[in-house]
Each structure stands twice: as C-alpha cells, then as structure tokens.
Coordinates of C-alpha atoms and ligand atoms in Angstrom, one line a residue:
M1421 CA 41.9 58.0 161.7
S1422 CA 40.3 58.6 158.0
Y1423 CA 41.5 60.6 155.1
V1424 CA 38.0 60.7 154.1
L1425 CA 35.5 62.6 156.2
V1426 CA 31.8 62.7 155.4
E1427 CA 29.1 65.0 157.1
K1428 CA 25.7 65.3 156.4
A1429 CA 23.3 67.6 156.8
D1430 CA 20.1 69.0 155.3
R1431 CA 20.5 66.9 152.3
I1432 CA 24.0 68.1 151.1
A1433 CA 27.1 65.4 151.9
W1434 CA 30.4 67.6 152.7
V1435 CA 33.4 65.3 152.1
T1436 CA 36.7 66.7 153.0
L1437 CA 39.9 65.1 152.3
N1438 CA 41.8 65.0 155.2
R1439 CA 45.3 64.6 155.0
P1440 CA 46.6 68.0 155.7
E1441 CA 49.9 67.6 156.9
K1442 CA 50.9 66.1 153.2
L1443 CA 48.5 68.8 151.8
N1444 CA 45.9 66.4 151.1
A1445 CA 47.8 64.4 148.7
L1446 CA 46.4 61.0 147.3
N1447 CA 47.7 58.2 148.2
N1448 CA 46.3 54.8 147.4
E1449 CA 44.4 54.4 150.9
V1450 CA 42.7 58.0 150.4
L1451 CA 42.0 56.8 146.4
Q1452 CA 40.5 53.6 148.1
E1453 CA 38.2 55.6 150.8
L1454 CA 36.7 58.3 148.5
E1455 CA 35.8 55.4 146.1
R1456 CA 33.9 53.8 148.8
V1457 CA 32.7 57.5 149.7
F1458 CA 31.0 58.0 146.4
A1459 CA 29.7 54.7 146.0
D1460 CA 27.9 55.2 149.5
L1461 CA 26.7 58.5 148.5
E1462 CA 25.4 57.1 145.4
Q1463 CA 22.9 54.9 147.0
D1464 CA 22.2 57.7 149.9
A1465 CA 18.6 58.4 149.2
E1466 CA 19.0 61.1 151.9
V1467 CA 21.9 62.9 149.8
G1468 CA 21.2 65.2 146.8
V1469 CA 24.5 67.3 146.8
V1470 CA 27.9 66.3 147.2
V1471 CA 30.5 68.9 148.1
V1472 CA 34.2 67.9 148.0
T1473 CA 36.5 70.0 149.8
G1474 CA 40.3 69.8 151.3
A1475 CA 40.8 70.2 155.1
G1476 CA 43.0 73.1 156.1
E1477 CA 43.2 76.6 154.8
K1478 CA 46.2 75.8 152.3
A1479 CA 45.5 73.1 149.8
F1480 CA 42.1 71.1 148.3
V1481 CA 44.7 68.4 147.0
A1482 CA 48.2 69.0 146.0
G1483 CA 48.5 66.0 143.9
A1484 CA 48.8 62.2 143.7
D1485 CA 51.4 61.1 146.3
I1486 CA 54.6 61.5 144.9
S1487 CA 56.5 58.6 147.4
E1488 CA 53.8 56.7 145.9
L1489 CA 54.5 56.9 142.2
K1490 CA 58.3 57.2 142.3
S1491 CA 58.5 53.2 142.6
L1492 CA 56.3 52.3 140.0
D1493 CA 57.6 50.6 136.6
T1494 CA 55.3 50.4 133.4
A1495 CA 53.2 47.8 134.4
G1496 CA 52.3 49.1 137.7
A1497 CA 51.7 52.9 136.4
R1498 CA 49.4 51.9 133.9
V1499 CA 47.4 50.2 136.5
Q1500 CA 47.5 52.9 138.9
A1501 CA 46.5 55.6 136.2
L1502 CA 43.5 53.6 135.6
G1503 CA 42.7 53.0 139.7
G1504 CA 42.7 56.7 139.8
Q1505 CA 40.6 57.4 136.7
A1506 CA 38.1 54.7 138.0
V1507 CA 37.7 56.9 141.1
F1508 CA 37.1 59.7 139.1
Q1509 CA 34.5 58.8 136.4
R1510 CA 32.6 57.4 139.3
I1511 CA 32.4 60.7 140.9
E1512 CA 31.7 62.2 137.0
S1513 CA 29.3 59.6 136.7
M1514 CA 27.2 60.2 139.8
P1515 CA 23.7 60.8 139.3
K1516 CA 23.6 63.7 142.0
P1517 CA 25.3 66.9 141.3
V1518 CA 29.1 67.3 143.1
I1519 CA 30.5 70.3 143.7
A1520 CA 33.9 71.3 144.1
A1521 CA 34.7 73.7 146.7
V1522 CA 38.5 74.3 145.8
N1523 CA 40.0 75.9 148.9
G1524 CA 43.8 76.2 148.1
F1525 CA 46.1 73.8 146.1
A1526 CA 44.4 72.1 143.4
L1527 CA 47.6 70.4 141.4
G1528 CA 48.0 66.9 139.6
G1529 CA 45.5 64.6 141.0
G1530 CA 43.8 67.3 143.0
C1531 CA 43.3 69.5 139.6
E1532 CA 41.9 66.6 137.9
L1533 CA 39.7 65.7 141.2
A1534 CA 37.8 69.2 140.7
L1535 CA 37.7 68.0 137.0
A1536 CA 35.8 65.4 137.6
C1537 CA 33.3 67.2 139.7
H1538 CA 30.6 68.5 137.9
I1539 CA 31.0 72.4 139.3
R1540 CA 34.3 74.1 140.7
I1541 CA 34.1 77.1 143.1
A1542 CA 37.2 78.3 144.1
S1543 CA 38.5 80.5 147.1
E1544 CA 40.9 83.4 145.8
N1545 CA 43.8 81.6 147.2
A1546 CA 43.2 78.5 145.0
R1547 CA 45.8 77.4 142.5
F1548 CA 45.2 75.1 139.7
G1549 CA 47.9 73.2 137.8
L1550 CA 49.0 70.1 136.1
P1551 CA 52.6 70.0 137.2
E1552 CA 53.2 66.7 136.1
V1553 CA 56.0 67.0 133.0
S1554 CA 58.2 68.8 135.8
L1555 CA 58.2 65.4 137.4
G1556 CA 58.6 63.6 134.1
I1557 CA 55.2 62.0 134.1
I1558 CA 52.1 63.6 132.3
P1559 CA 48.9 63.6 134.1
G1560 CA 47.1 60.2 134.3
Y1561 CA 44.1 60.7 136.3
G1562 CA 41.9 62.3 133.7
G1563 CA 43.7 65.7 133.1
T1564 CA 44.7 65.1 129.3
Q1565 CA 41.1 64.2 128.7
R1566 CA 38.8 66.6 130.7
L1567 CA 41.3 69.7 130.8
P1568 CA 40.5 70.1 127.0
R1569 CA 37.0 69.2 127.1
L1570 CA 36.4 72.1 129.7
V1571 CA 38.8 75.0 128.6
G1572 CA 39.7 74.2 125.0
K1573 CA 42.8 72.5 123.6
G1574 CA 45.0 75.5 123.5
V1575 CA 44.5 76.8 127.3
A1576 CA 45.0 73.0 128.3
L1577 CA 48.0 72.5 126.3
D1578 CA 49.3 76.1 128.0
L1579 CA 48.9 74.2 131.3
I1580 CA 49.8 71.1 130.9
L1581 CA 52.9 71.5 128.8
S1582 CA 54.1 74.8 131.1
G1583 CA 53.1 72.6 134.6
E1584 CA 52.3 76.3 135.7
M1585 CA 50.4 76.9 138.5
T1586 CA 47.2 79.2 137.4
P1587 CA 45.7 81.2 140.2
A1588 CA 42.1 81.3 140.9
A1589 CA 41.4 84.8 139.0
D1590 CA 42.7 83.2 135.9
A1591 CA 40.9 79.9 136.2
L1592 CA 37.6 81.8 136.5
R1593 CA 38.7 83.9 133.3
M1594 CA 39.1 80.2 131.4
G1595 CA 36.1 79.0 132.6
L1596 CA 38.0 76.3 134.5
V1597 CA 35.9 77.5 137.7
S1598 CA 32.5 79.2 137.8
R1599 CA 32.8 81.2 140.7
V1600 CA 35.7 82.8 143.0
V1601 CA 35.0 84.0 146.6
P1602 CA 37.1 84.9 149.6
L1603 CA 38.1 81.7 151.4
A1604 CA 35.9 82.8 154.2
D1605 CA 33.1 82.4 152.1
L1606 CA 33.8 79.5 150.2
K1607 CA 31.5 76.9 152.4
A1608 CA 28.5 79.3 152.5
T1609 CA 29.0 79.7 148.7
A1610 CA 29.0 76.2 148.6
E1611 CA 25.9 75.5 150.8
K1612 CA 24.0 78.2 149.0
L1613 CA 24.8 76.7 145.7
A1614 CA 23.8 73.5 147.0
K1615 CA 20.5 74.6 148.5
T1616 CA 19.4 76.3 145.1
I1617 CA 20.2 73.0 143.5
L1618 CA 19.0 70.9 146.0
S1619 CA 15.3 73.1 145.5
R1620 CA 14.9 72.0 141.6
G1621 CA 13.1 69.1 140.6
P1622 CA 15.4 65.9 141.0
L1623 CA 14.6 64.0 138.1
A1624 CA 15.0 67.3 136.1
L1625 CA 19.0 67.6 138.0
R1626 CA 19.6 63.8 137.1
S1627 CA 18.4 64.3 133.6
A1628 CA 20.1 67.4 133.3
L1629 CA 23.7 65.7 134.5
A1630 CA 22.9 62.7 132.0
A1631 CA 22.4 65.0 128.9
V1632 CA 25.6 66.9 129.7
N1633 CA 27.7 64.7 130.7
E1634 CA 26.8 61.7 128.4
G1635 CA 25.4 63.7 125.5
S1636 CA 29.0 65.7 125.6
E1637 CA 30.4 62.3 124.2
M1638 CA 28.3 61.6 121.3
P1639 CA 28.1 63.6 118.2
Q1640 CA 25.8 66.5 118.4
E1641 CA 23.0 65.3 116.6
Q1642 CA 22.9 61.9 118.8
G1643 CA 23.4 64.2 121.9
L1644 CA 19.9 66.6 120.4
Q1645 CA 18.0 63.2 120.5
Y1646 CA 19.4 61.8 123.9
E1647 CA 18.7 65.6 125.0
A1648 CA 14.8 65.2 123.6
A1649 CA 14.2 61.6 124.7
L1650 CA 15.3 62.8 127.8
F1651 CA 12.7 65.9 127.7
G1652 CA 10.1 63.2 126.7
L1653 CA 10.6 61.4 129.9
L1654 CA 10.4 64.5 132.0
A1655 CA 7.1 65.3 130.7
A1656 CA 5.7 61.6 132.5
T1657 CA 6.6 63.1 135.9
T1658 CA 4.7 64.0 138.7
D1659 CA 7.4 66.8 139.3
M1660 CA 6.6 68.4 135.8
Q1661 CA 3.4 69.2 136.7
E1662 CA 4.3 70.4 140.2
G1663 CA 6.7 72.4 138.6
M1664 CA 4.8 74.0 135.9
G1665 CA 1.7 74.1 138.5
A1666 CA 3.6 76.0 141.3
F1667 CA 5.0 78.8 138.4
L1668 CA 1.8 79.2 137.4
E1669 CA -0.3 79.5 140.9
K1670 CA 3.1 82.0 142.0
R1671 CA 4.1 79.8 144.7
P1672 CA 7.4 77.8 145.4
A1673 CA 7.3 74.0 143.8
A1674 CA 7.3 71.1 146.4
F1675 CA 9.1 68.5 144.1
K1676 CA 8.5 64.8 145.3
G1677 CA 11.1 62.9 142.7
L1678 CA 8.3 61.2 140.9
Ligands
LIG2837 N1 52.6 64.0 147.0 C1 53.2 63.7 148.3 N2 53.3 64.6 149.4 C2 53.2 65.8 148.6 C3 52.9 66.5 147.6 C4 52.4 65.6 146.9 N3 51.6 65.8 145.7 N4 52.5 67.6 148.0 C5 52.8 67.5 148.9 N5 53.6 66.7 149.9 C6 54.0 66.9 151.2 C7 55.3 67.5 151.3 O1 56.8 67.1 150.9 C8 55.5 67.7 152.5 O2 55.9 66.8 153.4 P1 57.0 66.9 154.6 O3 56.3 68.2 155.2 O4 56.6 65.6 155.0 O5 58.0 67.3 153.8 C9 54.3 68.1 153.0 O6 53.5 68.0 151.7 C10 53.9 70.1 152.7 O7 54.5 70.6 151.7 P2 55.3 71.3 150.9 O8 56.1 71.4 149.7 O9 56.3 71.5 152.5 O10 54.5 72.9 151.1 P3 55.1 74.4 150.5 O11 53.9 75.3 151.0 O12 56.1 74.7 150.3 O13 54.6 73.9 148.6 C11 53.8 73.2 147.0 C12 53.5 73.5 148.4 C13 51.7 72.8 146.7 C14 54.1 74.1 146.1 C15 54.9 71.8 147.0 O14 54.1 71.0 148.0 C16 54.2 71.2 145.7 O15 55.0 71.4 145.0 N6 54.0 69.4 146.1 C17 53.5 68.8 144.6 C18 52.7 69.3 143.6 C19 52.8 68.6 142.5 O16 53.9 67.9 141.9 N7 51.7 67.8 142.4 C20 51.5 66.5 141.3 C21 51.7 65.2 141.7 S1 51.3 63.8 140.5

C-alpha cells in the first residue's frame, strides 16, 4: 500500500500522507515517495495547485520516524538531514502553489513539512511543535531556518527551545498558519482557497511565488530589482491583457497561461 496518496480533481492535486497507524510519521520510504510525487506534480500540466494533508483525524504528520532516527551515527544523521531537507526544498521550490491543510499533530518533520508549503491552513484540533530537543536532537529538515523566517527569531526560539506544542489558535496568532477552521470544514476551506488561486493568472502566480521565495533570500534592494524584472516580464503576456481587459469590461478573466 502506498504511503503517499494522490488524487486529482479540477486541477487540484490532493496529496495525503497515509500512515495513520504511526500518525503519518515520515520514514525514509514516505520521504522517497513524497519526493517522487512532487517531481511528477511539478511536471503535470493538469495540476495547478497542490494540497498536502494527513490521513485520519488525529495527525497531519507526527514527525520523522523516531525508530529510524535512533540508529543513525554522525555521518548518517547528517545525510538524513540533508535528504529530508532536499525533499522539503523541492516542495518549497514548486512553481505552483502548495497548501498544507494541517488536520492534527504537525510535529517535528511534520511541522517542517508544513513550513515548506507555501500556505498553511489548520483545523482547530491541530497542534504544532518542534519537540526535537526533548529527543536530544534539533530540527533537521529545515525547521531552524524556515520557522524564524516565518514567525521571527524570538517566537521560533520559544518553540524550538521549549519543544512545547502550540494549539492552532496560537499558531494563527503567531503567523505560523493563516487560517483556522473546524476540522469538518478543513477540506472544503482548502478546496475553496485552491479554486480561488486557480482562478488567478497562472503566470502571475508563478512569478509571485518566485518573487517571494527567491526574493526573501536576497538583500531587499536586489529583491526589489527582481520584483521589477518579473513585473516587466508579465507585461509581455497575453494574460496581462486578458486580466486588465476583463476588469475594464466587467467580466471574469479567462487566463490561458500565455
Ligand atoms: N515516529 C515514530 N512513530 C511515531 C511517531 C514518530 N515521530 N509519532 C507517533 N508514532 C507512533 C507511536 O509510536 C505509536 O505507535 P505504536 O501504536 O506502534 O506504539 C503510534 O504512532 C501512535 O502514537 P501514540 O504515541 O500512541 O499516540 P498518542 O495520541 O498517545 O500521542 C503524540 C500522540 C503525537 C503526542 C505522540 O505520538 C508523540 O509525541 N509523537 C512523537 C512526536 C515527536 O517527537 N516528533 C518529532 C520526531 S523528530
């Protein structure tokens, strides 16, 4: 049975981490499947938005698989971290929006997976945390880098050094997630958001992701230049003519990605 399920409908790919008996913990097999799935989805012209969620009602992902981590030596642990980082880097670098629909525990590698997604929405029962220090390790799949960039160094260090879990409502206040809804509404909320995004200009979406993701790694002056260059490129597109024409003609835009 597959650990990563993919269902496609209406240009949305639903990626479900499917190991509920272990709270969807990320063993190496899951990571490899996740990598393959995202490589395929990146190339899939029929997919415009990806939603990542966890099977069951209890967990998004409860972390890297502790039973696998326990036997690692120094060299192996470094390689393990680099391997997990590479999978999550692929997700963050996706040229199409990736939404994490966090339906329960998002701990350790699960929190780091959510951090690598572009947008995080959560159910009210979701719990976020980086409990690695309680295991004698640190977050190794990007948590020490992405969390401070998202919520600021002080809040990130609170979570990383305490190892405590944060309820969804607090995660919302911190800016760790952008929306919190009852669990029963999570899928519909993710779908509605995905459909709204899909109604926008696809080239603009790709450029916006690049501007934010790559620009945030640049000095601001360079980021502004990059933004202006992308803005300029979009002015050459049929989609820009369509988007602005549709506004002026008071009709919905029909973007073609050209
Ligand atoms: N790695 C491996 N197995 C895990 C796991 C993980 N990160 N998280 C949960 N599991 C397994 C449990 O060992 C248990 O397996 P078992 O039924 O074969 O014993 C199963 O998933 C259910 O978890 P359980 O602990 O019984 O559920 P709970 O409701 O009592 O507690 C958590 C839920 C999330 C609080 C608890 O599972 C937990 O703390 N998990 C580890 C979180 C963590 O430290 N993640 C960071 C890893 S680097």
